[in-house]
Amino acid sequence: MLIELKNLYRTYRSPDGANSVEALKGVNLHIDQGEYLSITGASGSGKSTLMNILGLLDTPDSGSYYFNGTDITELSDKEISHIRNRSIGFIFQSFNLIPSLTTLENVALPLEYRGMSKSERMERAENALAAVGLSSRLTHKPCELSGGQQQRVSIARAIASNPPVILADEPCGNLDSKSGGEIMDMLKKLNKNGRTVILITHDSNAARQADRILQVEDGRVR
Ligand SMILES: Nc1ncnc2c1ncn2[C@@H]1O[C@H](COP(=O)(O)OP(=O)(O)OP(=O)(O)O)[C@@H](O)[C@H]1O
Ligand SMILES: [Mg+2]
């Protein structure tokens, strides 16, 4: 088993304590290596909160999270970042590209944190961009690309370090149906190539592309 969540809780509290929202209320979940899983649910049900925890961007208040057999809740922030950088590629709805960097630089940047030489970073970034059909756009800035192309850059960025897990939160949310379909095809291919893919989406058609669909309802997984 790749991921196991046991009785996970996450409550957001405002600094003055006036507002508190229980976003996750006892989530149990397991994900196998190589699985293509989609997570759906209404707005505000807790999908992004769950994704942030699954992606090691946030930690739960209580419960346990086993990633590859290690209980993440026992690790330091530094150890958690190390696992995140090596294991997980992220694709976000809003692309999250750096506007001042070129396509190639955006994809190469996260590889720096892995201590790769410049020549290796460039080679990996070029290969990842070729895999998403963007070899002709290496020196363009994000604002010079279409939305679908920007999302393909972010996919290249997610796969350049060859992480075993891809986490995508509404990757087609800002795209027309044709570009969205291309992104969905790419996710499917990444899964066929052996990666574990976790897709968070409102879109029930997109969700059906996965092998398994989980429904989040008011902070709980059904
Ligand atoms: N930083 C935060 N501070 C306080 N409350 C938050 C915060 N982030 C989310 N929430 C609350 O937690 C609940 C779950 O939010 P979350 O973003 O996980 O929902 P979601 O399922 O991703 O929704 P959407 O489909 O609209 O993206 C919501 O009630 C939301 O208001
Ligand atoms: Mg969300």
XYZ file of N, CA and C and ligand atoms in Angstrom:
698
model
N 0.835 -1.197 0.000
C 0.000 0.000 0.000
C 0.877 1.258 0.000
N 0.509 2.211 -0.839
C 1.326 3.429 -0.948
C 0.940 4.449 0.130
N -0.360 4.667 0.251
C -0.853 5.710 1.165
C -1.955 5.126 2.038
N -1.870 5.413 3.330
C -2.957 5.013 4.223
C -3.242 6.134 5.219
N -4.477 6.617 5.206
C -4.909 7.638 6.170
C -5.838 6.969 7.172
N -5.585 7.242 8.452
C -6.437 6.649 9.479
C -6.999 7.731 10.375
N -8.314 7.843 10.377
C -9.038 8.718 11.292
C -8.458 10.136 11.346
N -8.321 10.706 10.153
C -7.646 11.991 10.007
C -8.594 13.175 10.232
N -8.124 14.131 11.025
C -8.891 15.360 11.279
C -8.071 16.578 10.896
N -8.755 17.589 10.344
C -8.093 18.870 10.075
C -9.091 19.987 10.325
N -8.783 20.849 11.272
C -9.646 21.987 11.590
C -8.890 23.271 11.314
N -9.512 24.186 10.587
C -8.912 25.504 10.362
C -9.380 26.428 11.475
N -8.424 27.133 12.097
C -8.786 28.075 13.165
C -8.233 29.448 12.809
N -9.045 30.474 12.987
C -8.524 31.825 12.782
C -7.652 32.165 13.992
N -6.666 33.081 13.821
C -5.712 33.368 14.893
C -6.390 33.773 16.207
N -7.491 34.498 16.121
C -8.163 34.924 17.365
C -9.099 33.844 17.915
N -9.195 32.726 17.212
C -10.021 31.618 17.691
C -11.512 31.797 17.463
N -11.896 32.909 16.823
C -13.327 33.183 16.651
C -13.985 32.215 15.661
N -13.240 31.902 14.586
C -13.803 31.015 13.574
C -13.053 29.692 13.558
N -13.794 28.620 13.562
C -13.119 27.355 13.318
C -13.986 26.489 12.410
N -13.325 25.877 11.434
C -14.025 25.032 10.470
C -13.393 23.648 10.501
N -14.201 22.657 10.825
C -13.730 21.266 10.770
C -13.824 20.797 9.330
N -12.691 20.856 8.604
C -12.731 20.558 7.174
C -12.638 19.057 6.899
N -11.905 18.321 7.727
C -11.861 16.858 7.608
C -12.210 16.257 8.966
N -13.109 15.274 8.920
C -13.651 14.725 10.175
C -13.538 13.213 10.190
N -12.339 12.732 10.424
C -12.185 11.278 10.542
C -12.104 10.577 9.203
N -11.155 11.010 8.362
C -11.011 10.399 7.033
C -10.170 9.123 7.110
N -10.690 8.063 6.535
C -9.939 6.814 6.360
C -9.826 6.561 4.866
N -8.614 6.215 4.421
C -8.425 6.088 2.978
C -7.160 5.288 2.723
N -7.203 4.385 1.735
C -5.929 3.813 1.314
C -5.815 3.818 -0.193
N -4.603 4.018 -0.649
C -4.329 4.130 -2.080
C -3.167 3.199 -2.394
N -3.371 2.366 -3.409
C -2.311 1.438 -3.807
C -1.393 2.077 -4.831
N -0.184 1.604 -4.854
C 0.792 1.997 -5.864
C 0.231 1.700 -7.258
N 0.331 2.658 -8.163
C -0.096 2.429 -9.544
C -1.580 2.657 -9.779
N -2.294 3.059 -8.752
C -3.725 3.283 -8.886
C -4.014 4.628 -9.559
N -5.150 4.718 -10.253
C -5.656 5.995 -10.743
C -6.951 6.246 -9.979
N -6.885 7.216 -9.057
C -7.987 7.476 -8.146
C -8.527 8.871 -8.377
N -9.835 9.025 -8.432
C -10.353 10.390 -8.449
C -11.146 10.659 -7.181
N -11.076 11.913 -6.756
C -11.762 12.351 -5.545
C -12.706 13.472 -5.948
N -14.000 13.266 -5.719
C -14.989 14.277 -6.092
C -15.768 14.703 -4.853
N -16.620 15.688 -5.044
C -17.435 16.169 -3.934
C -17.798 17.620 -4.173
N -18.796 18.087 -3.446
C -19.302 19.446 -3.624
C -18.254 20.467 -3.199
N -18.453 21.696 -3.643
C -17.589 22.792 -3.211
C -17.642 22.909 -1.694
N -16.476 23.019 -1.084
C -16.423 23.160 0.368
C -16.457 21.840 1.126
N -16.498 20.721 0.405
C -16.611 19.424 1.095
C -15.301 18.983 1.741
N -14.167 19.587 1.295
C -12.884 19.246 1.905
C -11.873 18.627 0.953
N -12.156 18.682 -0.349
C -11.269 18.043 -1.333
C -9.861 18.639 -1.329
N -9.779 19.978 -1.392
C -8.448 20.603 -1.448
C -7.705 20.413 -0.131
N -8.442 20.447 0.955
C -7.822 20.193 2.263
C -7.198 18.798 2.271
N -7.942 17.832 1.748
C -7.447 16.459 1.680
C -6.246 16.371 0.742
N -6.348 17.059 -0.397
C -5.241 17.036 -1.360
C -3.971 17.630 -0.741
N -4.110 18.732 0.004
C -2.930 19.354 0.619
C -2.265 18.412 1.620
N -3.086 17.644 2.315
C -2.517 16.693 3.272
C -1.894 15.513 2.528
N -2.619 14.969 1.552
C -2.060 13.857 0.764
C -0.736 14.265 0.126
N -0.659 15.532 -0.337
C 0.530 16.026 -1.017
C 1.627 16.523 -0.093
N 1.432 16.355 1.206
C 2.442 16.742 2.208
C 2.705 18.246 2.215
N 1.684 19.023 1.841
C 1.779 20.479 1.905
C 1.190 20.976 3.223
N 0.449 20.112 3.886
C -0.228 20.476 5.131
C -0.232 19.213 5.996
N -0.360 19.402 7.313
C -0.390 18.225 8.191
C -1.710 18.182 8.952
N -2.181 16.991 9.248
C -3.458 16.878 9.966
C -3.299 17.254 11.433
N -4.423 17.565 12.096
C -4.398 17.842 13.541
C -4.298 16.545 14.332
N -4.974 15.508 13.816
C -4.844 14.204 14.476
C -5.126 13.111 13.463
N -4.806 11.894 13.846
C -4.901 10.772 12.920
C -3.527 10.449 12.376
N -3.427 9.382 11.597
C -2.112 9.042 11.051
C -2.140 9.003 9.540
N -0.970 9.270 8.973
C -0.793 9.258 7.525
C 0.464 8.455 7.215
N 0.266 7.276 6.676
C 1.407 6.446 6.274
C 1.676 6.633 4.791
N 2.890 7.049 4.479
C 3.310 7.164 3.073
C 4.446 6.178 2.886
N 4.232 5.181 2.029
C 5.244 4.132 1.840
C 5.657 3.507 3.167
N 4.703 3.371 4.073
C 4.989 2.701 5.340
C 5.515 3.596 6.451
N 5.800 4.869 6.128
C 6.315 5.785 7.158
C 5.185 6.673 7.662
N 5.054 6.809 8.984
C 4.034 7.713 9.520
C 4.552 9.148 9.431
N 3.953 9.897 8.493
C 4.372 11.262 8.207
C 4.225 12.169 9.437
N 3.229 11.872 10.262
C 2.956 12.777 11.394
C 4.075 12.726 12.439
N 4.993 11.769 12.292
C 6.106 11.677 13.243
C 7.364 12.363 12.722
N 7.312 12.871 11.483
C 8.534 13.410 10.865
C 8.653 14.917 11.061
N 9.889 15.434 10.926
C 10.124 16.877 10.964
C 9.704 17.488 9.626
N 9.552 18.818 9.607
C 9.196 19.508 8.359
C 10.213 19.226 7.269
N 11.473 19.173 7.668
C 12.534 18.959 6.684
C 12.427 17.563 6.055
N 12.160 16.582 6.897
C 12.005 15.211 6.380
C 10.775 15.119 5.475
N 9.717 15.833 5.859
C 8.495 15.816 5.044
C 8.759 16.464 3.679
N 9.460 17.611 3.663
C 9.761 18.268 2.381
C 10.595 17.369 1.493
N 11.505 16.656 2.101
C 12.370 15.764 1.333
C 11.537 14.696 0.622
N 10.609 14.090 1.350
C 9.746 13.059 0.750
C 8.874 13.693 -0.335
N 8.332 14.889 -0.037
C 7.465 15.559 -1.014
C 8.226 15.837 -2.316
N 9.426 16.391 -2.190
C 10.198 16.752 -3.386
C 10.552 15.544 -4.244
N 10.764 14.412 -3.611
C 11.165 13.227 -4.370
C 9.980 12.434 -4.882
N 8.848 12.545 -4.211
C 7.793 11.562 -4.482
C 6.575 12.102 -5.202
N 6.352 13.417 -5.140
C 5.050 13.911 -5.601
C 5.189 15.036 -6.619
N 4.483 14.894 -7.744
C 4.390 15.964 -8.734
C 3.003 16.579 -8.652
N 2.946 17.923 -8.621
C 1.659 18.616 -8.457
C 1.202 19.281 -9.752
N -0.102 19.209 -9.993
C -0.712 19.958 -11.083
C -1.903 20.706 -10.479
N -1.894 22.034 -10.624
C -2.941 22.848 -9.996
C -3.867 23.447 -11.055
N -5.060 23.818 -10.611
C -6.036 24.439 -11.512
C -5.477 25.716 -12.142
N -4.753 26.501 -11.338
C -4.294 27.810 -11.813
C -2.855 27.765 -12.334
N -2.371 26.574 -12.661
C -1.059 26.319 -13.289
C 0.120 26.619 -12.353
N 0.066 27.783 -11.641
C 1.149 28.160 -10.715
C 2.527 28.202 -11.369
N 2.582 28.738 -12.582
C 3.888 28.933 -13.228
C 4.449 30.281 -12.805
N 5.773 30.432 -12.878
C 6.384 31.709 -12.512
C 6.433 32.594 -13.764
N 5.736 33.758 -13.727
C 5.531 34.562 -14.942
C 6.824 35.041 -15.594
N 7.864 35.316 -14.775
C 9.078 35.901 -15.334
C 10.014 34.846 -15.929
N 9.710 33.574 -15.730
C 10.593 32.514 -16.236
C 10.050 31.926 -17.532
N 10.951 31.434 -18.369
C 10.529 30.766 -19.602
C 9.960 29.388 -19.264
N 9.346 28.792 -20.287
C 8.830 27.432 -20.174
C 9.908 26.492 -19.633
N 11.069 26.531 -20.266
C 12.154 25.627 -19.870
C 12.597 25.889 -18.428
N 12.717 27.173 -18.074
C 13.156 27.522 -16.709
C 12.122 27.100 -15.654
N 10.832 27.273 -15.992
C 9.790 26.852 -15.053
C 9.882 25.358 -14.751
N 10.144 24.574 -15.781
C 10.188 23.124 -15.592
C 11.480 22.704 -14.888
N 12.568 23.438 -15.165
C 13.872 23.063 -14.591
C 14.009 23.484 -13.128
N 13.283 24.530 -12.725
C 13.494 25.108 -11.390
C 13.393 24.103 -10.226
N 12.295 23.301 -10.165
C 12.201 22.395 -9.001
C 13.336 21.372 -8.946
N 13.969 21.126 -10.092
C 15.054 20.130 -10.114
C 16.282 20.649 -9.378
N 16.362 21.981 -9.253
C 17.478 22.579 -8.514
C 17.491 22.123 -7.070
N 16.258 22.010 -6.494
C 16.161 21.591 -5.097
C 16.629 20.161 -4.913
N 16.776 19.442 -6.025
C 17.230 18.055 -5.918
C 18.726 17.952 -6.156
N 19.375 19.116 -6.273
C 20.828 19.112 -6.379
C 21.371 18.593 -7.699
N 20.589 18.703 -8.774
C 21.089 18.237 -10.067
C 21.954 19.303 -10.729
N 22.890 18.846 -11.547
C 23.723 19.791 -12.290
C 22.851 20.519 -13.303
N 23.351 21.685 -13.763
C 22.562 22.470 -14.706
C 22.295 21.685 -15.991
N 23.302 20.979 -16.489
C 23.105 20.269 -17.757
C 22.054 19.165 -17.593
N 22.053 18.485 -16.433
C 21.050 17.445 -16.227
C 19.655 18.053 -16.099
N 19.579 19.215 -15.395
C 18.274 19.878 -15.257
C 17.706 20.242 -16.620
N 18.557 20.817 -17.462
C 18.085 21.248 -18.782
C 17.658 20.048 -19.624
N 18.428 18.973 -19.536
C 18.099 17.806 -20.339
C 16.758 17.212 -19.891
N 16.591 17.090 -18.571
C 15.332 16.537 -18.064
C 14.148 17.427 -18.408
N 14.345 18.751 -18.279
C 13.250 19.682 -18.566
C 12.875 19.611 -20.047
N 13.877 19.550 -20.917
C 13.582 19.446 -22.354
C 12.844 18.158 -22.670
N 13.261 17.062 -22.045
C 12.585 15.786 -22.298
C 11.136 15.822 -21.823
N 10.921 16.418 -20.644
C 9.557 16.482 -20.105
C 8.684 17.348 -21.013
N 9.256 18.450 -21.521
C 8.473 19.326 -22.403
C 8.206 18.657 -23.745
N 9.145 17.837 -24.201
C 8.900 17.085 -25.440
C 7.742 16.106 -25.219
N 7.699 15.506 -24.022
C 6.652 14.513 -23.735
C 5.255 15.125 -23.742
N 5.156 16.439 -23.475
C 3.836 17.079 -23.516
C 3.660 17.909 -24.795
N 4.562 17.698 -25.763
C 4.410 18.327 -27.081
C 4.724 19.806 -27.111
N 5.654 20.257 -26.268
C 5.940 21.694 -26.219
C 7.389 22.043 -26.574
N 8.036 21.200 -27.336
C 9.438 21.468 -27.693
C 9.608 22.781 -28.453
N 8.542 23.236 -29.100
C 8.663 24.470 -29.889
C 8.375 25.720 -29.055
N 8.215 25.583 -27.734
C 7.864 26.729 -26.897
C 8.826 26.901 -25.704
N 10.050 26.428 -25.844
C 10.959 26.389 -24.690
C 11.290 27.766 -24.124
N 11.382 28.770 -24.998
C 11.823 30.087 -24.516
C 10.666 31.076 -24.376
N 9.431 30.583 -24.484
C 8.279 31.456 -24.273
C 8.020 31.648 -22.783
N 7.425 32.782 -22.449
C 6.976 33.027 -21.073
C 5.525 32.539 -20.959
N 5.063 32.231 -19.730
C 3.689 31.740 -19.565
C 2.632 32.617 -20.249
N 2.812 33.968 -20.191
C 1.790 34.848 -20.780
C 1.738 34.740 -22.305
N 2.742 34.111 -22.889
C 2.754 33.940 -24.351
C 2.192 32.582 -24.768
N 1.630 31.852 -23.799
C 1.087 30.521 -24.089
C -0.415 30.493 -23.845
N -1.097 29.572 -24.531
C -2.530 29.385 -24.257
C -2.681 28.695 -22.902
N -3.915 28.700 -22.386
C -4.176 28.038 -21.095
C -3.803 26.559 -21.132
N -4.199 25.900 -22.224
C -3.896 24.461 -22.342
C -2.395 24.217 -22.380
N -1.668 25.113 -23.082
C -0.208 24.972 -23.132
C 0.409 25.215 -21.758
N -0.121 26.216 -21.037
C 0.407 26.478 -19.689
C 0.213 25.262 -18.789
N -0.952 24.622 -18.928
C -1.174 23.444 -18.087
C -0.241 22.311 -18.508
N 0.080 22.239 -19.812
C 1.040 21.205 -20.242
C 2.427 21.500 -19.679
N 2.793 22.786 -19.566
C 4.066 23.138 -18.917
C 4.048 22.652 -17.468
N 2.909 22.852 -16.800
C 2.880 22.453 -15.396
C 2.915 20.928 -15.268
N 2.369 20.217 -16.258
C 2.506 18.751 -16.243
C 3.972 18.362 -16.448
N 4.635 19.048 -17.389
C 6.061 18.773 -17.608
C 6.845 19.013 -16.324
N 6.513 20.102 -15.627
C 7.191 20.407 -14.360
C 6.944 19.293 -13.335
N 5.698 18.787 -13.326
C 5.362 17.733 -12.348
C 6.098 16.429 -12.643
N 6.343 16.133 -13.930
C 6.924 14.820 -14.263
C 8.438 14.851 -14.465
N 9.030 16.067 -14.503
C 10.453 16.165 -14.866
C 11.352 15.401 -13.895
N 10.953 15.361 -12.617
C 11.803 14.669 -11.650
C 11.392 13.200 -11.523
N 10.448 12.778 -12.363
C 9.986 11.392 -12.396
C 9.451 10.897 -11.042
N 8.533 11.661 -10.429
C 7.998 11.229 -9.139
C 7.006 10.079 -9.335
N 6.908 9.181 -8.349
C 5.972 8.058 -8.494
C 4.503 8.458 -8.365
N 4.239 9.634 -7.761
C 2.847 10.041 -7.516
C 2.567 11.388 -8.183
N 1.428 11.476 -8.879
C 0.979 12.746 -9.454
C -0.333 13.145 -8.775
N -0.352 14.356 -8.235
C -1.554 14.879 -7.585
C -2.075 16.055 -8.407
N -3.290 15.946 -8.895
C -3.836 17.002 -9.745
C -5.135 17.535 -9.137
N -5.173 18.830 -8.806
C -6.375 19.445 -8.223
C -7.070 20.275 -9.295
N -8.193 19.806 -9.793
C -8.964 20.478 -10.857
C -8.065 20.923 -12.019
N -7.300 20.003 -12.620
C -6.325 20.410 -13.641
C -6.983 20.985 -14.901
N -8.259 20.692 -15.101
C -8.935 21.164 -16.315
C -9.905 22.300 -16.002
N -9.901 22.767 -14.752
C -10.872 23.759 -14.308
C -10.849 25.057 -15.082
N -9.678 25.431 -15.596
C -9.576 26.691 -16.342
C -9.442 26.476 -17.842
N -9.790 25.293 -18.328
C -9.536 24.983 -19.733
C -10.824 24.703 -20.499
N -10.779 24.933 -21.826
C -11.910 24.541 -22.664
C -11.934 23.016 -22.772
N -13.008 22.465 -23.343
C -13.173 21.014 -23.270
C -12.111 20.273 -24.085
N -11.647 20.880 -25.192
C -10.634 20.186 -26.001
C -9.302 20.105 -25.249
N -8.849 21.255 -24.717
C -7.586 21.239 -23.958
C -7.723 20.369 -22.718
N -8.899 20.445 -22.083
C -9.139 19.622 -20.896
C -9.028 18.139 -21.233
N -9.577 17.762 -22.392
C -9.502 16.362 -22.828
C -8.060 15.928 -23.043
N -7.236 16.829 -23.589
C -5.817 16.495 -23.804
C -5.108 16.259 -22.476
N -5.439 17.113 -21.487
C -4.811 16.959 -20.168
C -5.235 15.627 -19.545
N -6.537 15.295 -19.690
C -7.020 14.024 -19.136
C -6.319 12.838 -19.792
N -6.091 12.941 -21.124
C -5.377 11.857 -21.821
C -3.962 11.707 -21.269
N -3.345 12.861 -20.964
C -1.978 12.802 -20.421
C -1.947 12.153 -19.041
N -2.954 12.484 -18.217
C -3.000 11.859 -16.882
C -3.142 10.345 -17.014
N -3.986 9.938 -17.948
C -4.201 8.508 -18.161
C -2.901 7.823 -18.580
N -2.169 8.509 -19.471
C -0.912 7.946 -19.945
C 0.119 7.847 -18.810
N 0.148 8.872 -17.973
C 1.083 8.841 -16.838
C 0.786 7.632 -15.952
N -0.520 7.350 -15.778
C -0.900 6.193 -14.967
C -0.522 4.884 -15.672
N -0.735 4.830 -16.988
C -0.363 3.618 -17.750
C 1.128 3.346 -17.619
N 1.911 4.432 -17.519
C 3.363 4.285 -17.383
C 3.791 3.951 -15.961
N 2.822 3.693 -15.093
C 3.161 3.168 -13.779
C 3.030 4.144 -12.620
N 2.680 5.391 -12.903
C 2.571 6.336 -11.797
C 1.212 6.215 -11.103
N 1.212 6.524 -9.825
C -0.039 6.643 -9.090
C -0.586 8.038 -9.379
N -1.833 8.112 -9.845
C -2.428 9.409 -10.168
C -3.635 9.645 -9.267
N -3.645 10.801 -8.609
C -4.784 11.190 -7.779
C -5.359 12.474 -8.365
N -6.597 12.398 -8.815
C -7.252 13.511 -9.498
C -8.396 14.036 -8.647
N -8.337 15.324 -8.326
C -9.427 15.957 -7.596
C -10.253 16.732 -8.605
N -11.546 16.474 -8.670
C -12.355 17.163 -9.676
C -13.826 17.236 -9.302
N -14.465 18.324 -9.761
C -15.927 18.449 -9.670
C -16.600 17.663 -10.777
N -15.847 17.464 -11.868
C -16.406 17.019 -13.136
C -16.594 15.497 -13.129
N -17.840 15.061 -13.140
C -18.079 13.620 -13.001
C -17.577 12.847 -14.223
N -17.572 13.488 -15.414
C -17.021 12.803 -16.593
C -15.539 12.548 -16.434
N -14.830 13.589 -15.959
C -13.391 13.446 -15.733
C -13.142 12.378 -14.669
N -13.944 12.411 -13.606
C -13.746 11.460 -12.502
C -13.855 10.018 -12.979
N -14.724 9.794 -13.954
C -14.959 8.428 -14.437
C -13.773 7.834 -15.189
N -12.810 8.670 -15.569
C -11.616 8.141 -16.243
C -10.749 7.325 -15.288
N -10.945 7.546 -13.981
C -10.103 6.861 -12.998
C -10.607 5.438 -12.769
N -9.778 4.618 -12.122
C -10.169 3.243 -11.805
C -11.135 3.220 -10.630
N -11.017 4.247 -9.762
C -11.826 4.253 -8.542
C -12.210 5.695 -8.247
N -13.445 5.904 -7.826
C -13.925 7.255 -7.507
C -14.284 7.321 -6.029
N -13.728 8.318 -5.343
C -14.079 8.535 -3.938
C -14.899 9.797 -3.835
N -15.896 9.761 -2.992
C -16.765 10.902 -2.808
C -16.469 11.524 -1.438
N -16.149 12.832 -1.422
C -15.974 13.518 -0.139
C -17.263 14.264 0.157
N -17.783 14.074 1.362
C -19.030 14.722 1.735
C -18.852 15.309 3.121
N -18.893 16.620 3.211
C -18.820 17.296 4.503
C -17.677 16.772 5.374
N -16.485 16.718 4.768
C -15.292 16.356 5.539
C -15.080 14.873 5.766
N -15.923 14.059 5.138
C -15.753 12.607 5.293
C -15.679 11.946 3.921
N -14.943 10.844 3.831
C -14.872 10.099 2.577
C -15.900 8.993 2.621
N -16.704 8.923 1.562
C -17.725 7.851 1.520
C -17.211 6.649 0.741
N -7.403 28.390 5.032
C -8.647 28.155 5.488
N -9.105 28.758 6.622
C -10.336 28.515 7.096
N -11.229 27.695 6.522
C -10.839 27.068 5.388
C -9.544 27.282 4.802
N -9.459 26.527 3.680
C -10.635 25.899 3.566
N -11.474 26.204 4.577
C -12.833 25.683 4.811
O -12.728 24.261 4.864
C -13.800 23.644 4.151
C -13.212 22.741 3.066
O -12.547 23.549 2.093
P -11.804 22.952 0.822
O -11.047 24.043 0.186
O -11.059 21.736 1.236
O -13.058 22.506 -0.092
P -13.107 21.947 -1.592
O -13.871 20.672 -1.511
O -11.752 21.906 -2.155
O -13.995 23.045 -2.339
P -13.910 23.568 -3.871
O -14.574 22.489 -4.681
O -14.745 24.807 -3.826
O -12.491 23.794 -4.224
C -14.651 24.779 3.610
O -15.766 24.926 4.468
C -13.775 25.992 3.675
O -14.518 27.155 3.938
Mg -10.829 22.914 -3.801
